[in-house]
């Protein structure tokens, strides 16, 4: 089973792809989709959609795991992140890819065993769990791999 994990954002959207074969979980790839600040929001969302569709076509995931929108101090930021999440939900839905959502607490708890772990702890555990040489960069990609890990350990495949 192939899983794509998503750390939603509109300036930087992280993705991570894992392969689960019985009880073995392995790293396929990770990265980010970035958009420019001076581009209108609707064009940024269109670019995210197009690039995410390319990832879906290239890697053919069986499931998508995305971090749920939890809390933002800035309402404008929350709205834009929600719009970026909507683009991911749409692209997954159009391809009949089952979608699973995880809260930041669930991600941290699944990866580190502690729901209030900080970003550095999560990143170090992602590196260790996936047997990577380095912590995935940028942070958004590491977060997306952590989200994918959540689904990989919870789903039967």
Short mmCIF file of C-alpha atoms in Angstrom, two decimals:
data_model
loop_
_atom_site.label_atom_id
_atom_site.label_comp_id
_atom_site.label_asym_id
_atom_site.label_seq_id
_atom_site.Cartn_x
_atom_site.Cartn_y
_atom_site.Cartn_z
CA UNK A 1 0.00 0.00 0.00
CA UNK A 2 1.29 3.43 -0.92
CA UNK A 3 0.39 6.42 1.27
CA UNK A 4 0.84 10.12 0.58
CA UNK A 5 0.96 12.32 3.66
CA UNK A 6 0.26 16.05 3.47
CA UNK A 7 1.19 18.93 5.75
CA UNK A 8 -1.16 21.57 4.34
CA UNK A 9 -0.06 25.10 3.60
CA UNK A 10 -0.37 27.64 0.82
CA UNK A 11 3.17 29.07 0.83
CA UNK A 12 4.74 25.70 1.51
CA UNK A 13 2.81 22.44 1.36
CA UNK A 14 4.75 19.39 2.53
CA UNK A 15 4.28 15.91 1.12
CA UNK A 16 5.75 12.56 2.00
CA UNK A 17 5.17 9.19 0.39
CA UNK A 18 5.56 5.88 2.20
CA UNK A 19 5.14 2.28 1.10
CA UNK A 20 3.65 -0.26 3.50
CA UNK A 21 4.14 -3.94 2.80
CA UNK A 22 2.75 -6.07 5.63
CA UNK A 23 4.53 -4.67 8.71
CA UNK A 24 7.36 -2.96 6.82
CA UNK A 25 7.05 0.78 6.21
CA UNK A 26 9.55 2.36 3.85
CA UNK A 27 10.28 5.83 2.53
CA UNK A 28 9.54 6.52 -1.13
CA UNK A 29 10.02 10.29 -1.45
CA UNK A 30 9.25 13.62 0.17
CA UNK A 31 9.30 17.28 -0.71
CA UNK A 32 7.31 20.48 -0.84
CA UNK A 33 5.10 22.42 -3.19
CA UNK A 34 5.87 26.12 -2.87
CA UNK A 35 4.06 29.19 -4.13
CA UNK A 36 5.21 32.79 -4.44
CA UNK A 37 3.83 35.43 -2.07
CA UNK A 38 3.20 37.99 -4.80
CA UNK A 39 0.93 35.65 -6.81
CA UNK A 40 -2.86 35.98 -6.30
CA UNK A 41 -4.30 33.33 -3.99
CA UNK A 42 -6.49 31.69 -6.63
CA UNK A 43 -3.42 31.14 -8.83
CA UNK A 44 -1.47 29.74 -5.87
CA UNK A 45 -4.28 27.27 -5.20
CA UNK A 46 -4.36 26.31 -8.87
CA UNK A 47 -0.63 25.65 -8.82
CA UNK A 48 -0.92 23.52 -5.66
CA UNK A 49 -3.74 21.55 -7.27
CA UNK A 50 -1.83 20.95 -10.51
CA UNK A 51 1.38 19.91 -8.76
CA UNK A 52 -0.48 17.63 -6.31
CA UNK A 53 -2.31 15.95 -9.19
CA UNK A 54 1.10 15.34 -10.82
CA UNK A 55 2.27 13.66 -7.59
CA UNK A 56 -0.86 11.50 -7.50
CA UNK A 57 -0.34 10.46 -11.10
CA UNK A 58 3.39 9.79 -10.67
CA UNK A 59 3.21 7.82 -7.40
CA UNK A 60 -0.33 6.34 -7.52
CA UNK A 61 -1.03 6.37 -3.78
CA UNK A 62 -3.72 4.09 -2.38
CA UNK A 63 -4.55 6.52 0.44
CA UNK A 64 -3.98 10.10 1.49
CA UNK A 65 -3.33 11.25 5.05
CA UNK A 66 -3.61 14.95 5.87
CA UNK A 67 -3.12 16.96 9.00
CA UNK A 68 -6.37 18.52 10.13
CA UNK A 69 -6.64 22.23 10.66
CA UNK A 70 -6.29 22.59 14.40
CA UNK A 71 -5.75 26.15 15.59
CA UNK A 72 -4.30 29.30 14.13
CA UNK A 73 -3.88 32.63 15.87
CA UNK A 74 -4.23 34.45 12.54
CA UNK A 75 -7.68 33.97 10.98
CA UNK A 76 -6.49 34.94 7.50
CA UNK A 77 -3.77 32.28 7.66
CA UNK A 78 -6.28 29.67 8.85
CA UNK A 79 -8.60 30.47 5.96
CA UNK A 80 -5.81 30.20 3.38
CA UNK A 81 -4.53 26.92 4.86
CA UNK A 82 -8.12 25.64 4.80
CA UNK A 83 -8.36 26.56 1.12
CA UNK A 84 -5.13 24.66 0.40
CA UNK A 85 -6.53 21.66 2.31
CA UNK A 86 -9.65 21.89 0.16
CA UNK A 87 -7.54 21.62 -2.99
CA UNK A 88 -5.92 18.43 -1.63
CA UNK A 89 -9.29 17.00 -0.63
CA UNK A 90 -10.69 17.75 -4.10
CA UNK A 91 -7.76 16.20 -5.97
CA UNK A 92 -7.91 13.06 -3.80
CA UNK A 93 -11.68 12.80 -4.11
CA UNK A 94 -11.61 13.14 -7.90
CA UNK A 95 -9.29 10.13 -8.04
CA UNK A 96 -11.23 8.08 -5.46
CA UNK A 97 -8.27 8.06 -3.09
CA UNK A 98 -9.48 7.47 0.48
CA UNK A 99 -8.56 10.36 2.75
CA UNK A 100 -7.72 10.18 6.45
CA UNK A 101 -7.26 13.15 8.76
CA UNK A 102 -5.07 13.36 11.85
CA UNK A 103 -4.81 16.12 14.43
CA UNK A 104 -1.37 17.47 15.33
CA UNK A 105 -1.75 15.70 18.70
CA UNK A 106 -2.40 12.35 16.98
CA UNK A 107 0.59 12.81 14.69
CA UNK A 108 2.94 13.62 17.56
CA UNK A 109 1.57 10.79 19.68
CA UNK A 110 1.83 8.20 16.89
CA UNK A 111 5.37 9.20 15.93
CA UNK A 112 6.95 9.97 19.32
CA UNK A 113 4.60 8.40 21.86
CA UNK A 114 4.00 11.86 23.34
CA UNK A 115 1.22 14.10 22.02
CA UNK A 116 2.93 17.30 23.11
CA UNK A 117 6.29 16.56 21.49
CA UNK A 118 8.03 19.47 19.79
CA UNK A 119 8.89 19.65 16.08
CA UNK A 120 12.50 18.59 16.60
CA UNK A 121 11.45 15.42 18.46
CA UNK A 122 9.02 14.53 15.66
CA UNK A 123 11.68 15.14 13.00
CA UNK A 124 14.26 13.00 14.79
CA UNK A 125 11.75 10.16 15.16
CA UNK A 126 10.75 10.36 11.49
CA UNK A 127 14.44 10.02 10.57
CA UNK A 128 14.85 7.05 12.89
CA UNK A 129 11.57 5.27 12.05
CA UNK A 130 12.18 5.51 8.31
CA UNK A 131 15.89 4.70 8.62
CA UNK A 132 16.92 7.88 6.79
CA UNK A 133 20.46 9.30 6.78
CA UNK A 134 19.26 12.82 7.59
CA UNK A 135 16.24 14.58 9.02
CA UNK A 136 13.96 15.34 6.04
CA UNK A 137 14.10 18.96 4.94
CA UNK A 138 12.32 21.28 4.95
CA UNK A 139 10.27 20.85 8.13
CA UNK A 140 7.03 20.69 6.15
CA UNK A 141 8.21 17.55 4.34
CA UNK A 142 9.20 15.90 7.64
CA UNK A 143 5.76 16.78 9.03
CA UNK A 144 4.09 15.24 5.97
CA UNK A 145 6.07 12.02 6.44
CA UNK A 146 4.93 11.96 10.07
CA UNK A 147 1.30 12.27 8.92
CA UNK A 148 1.80 9.43 6.43
CA UNK A 149 3.39 7.36 9.22
CA UNK A 150 0.23 7.77 11.31
CA UNK A 151 -1.89 6.18 8.63
CA UNK A 152 0.69 3.50 7.88
CA UNK A 153 0.66 2.27 11.48
CA UNK A 154 -3.11 2.46 11.84
CA UNK A 155 -4.23 0.84 8.61
CA UNK A 156 -4.12 -2.83 7.68
CA UNK A 157 -2.35 -3.48 4.40
#
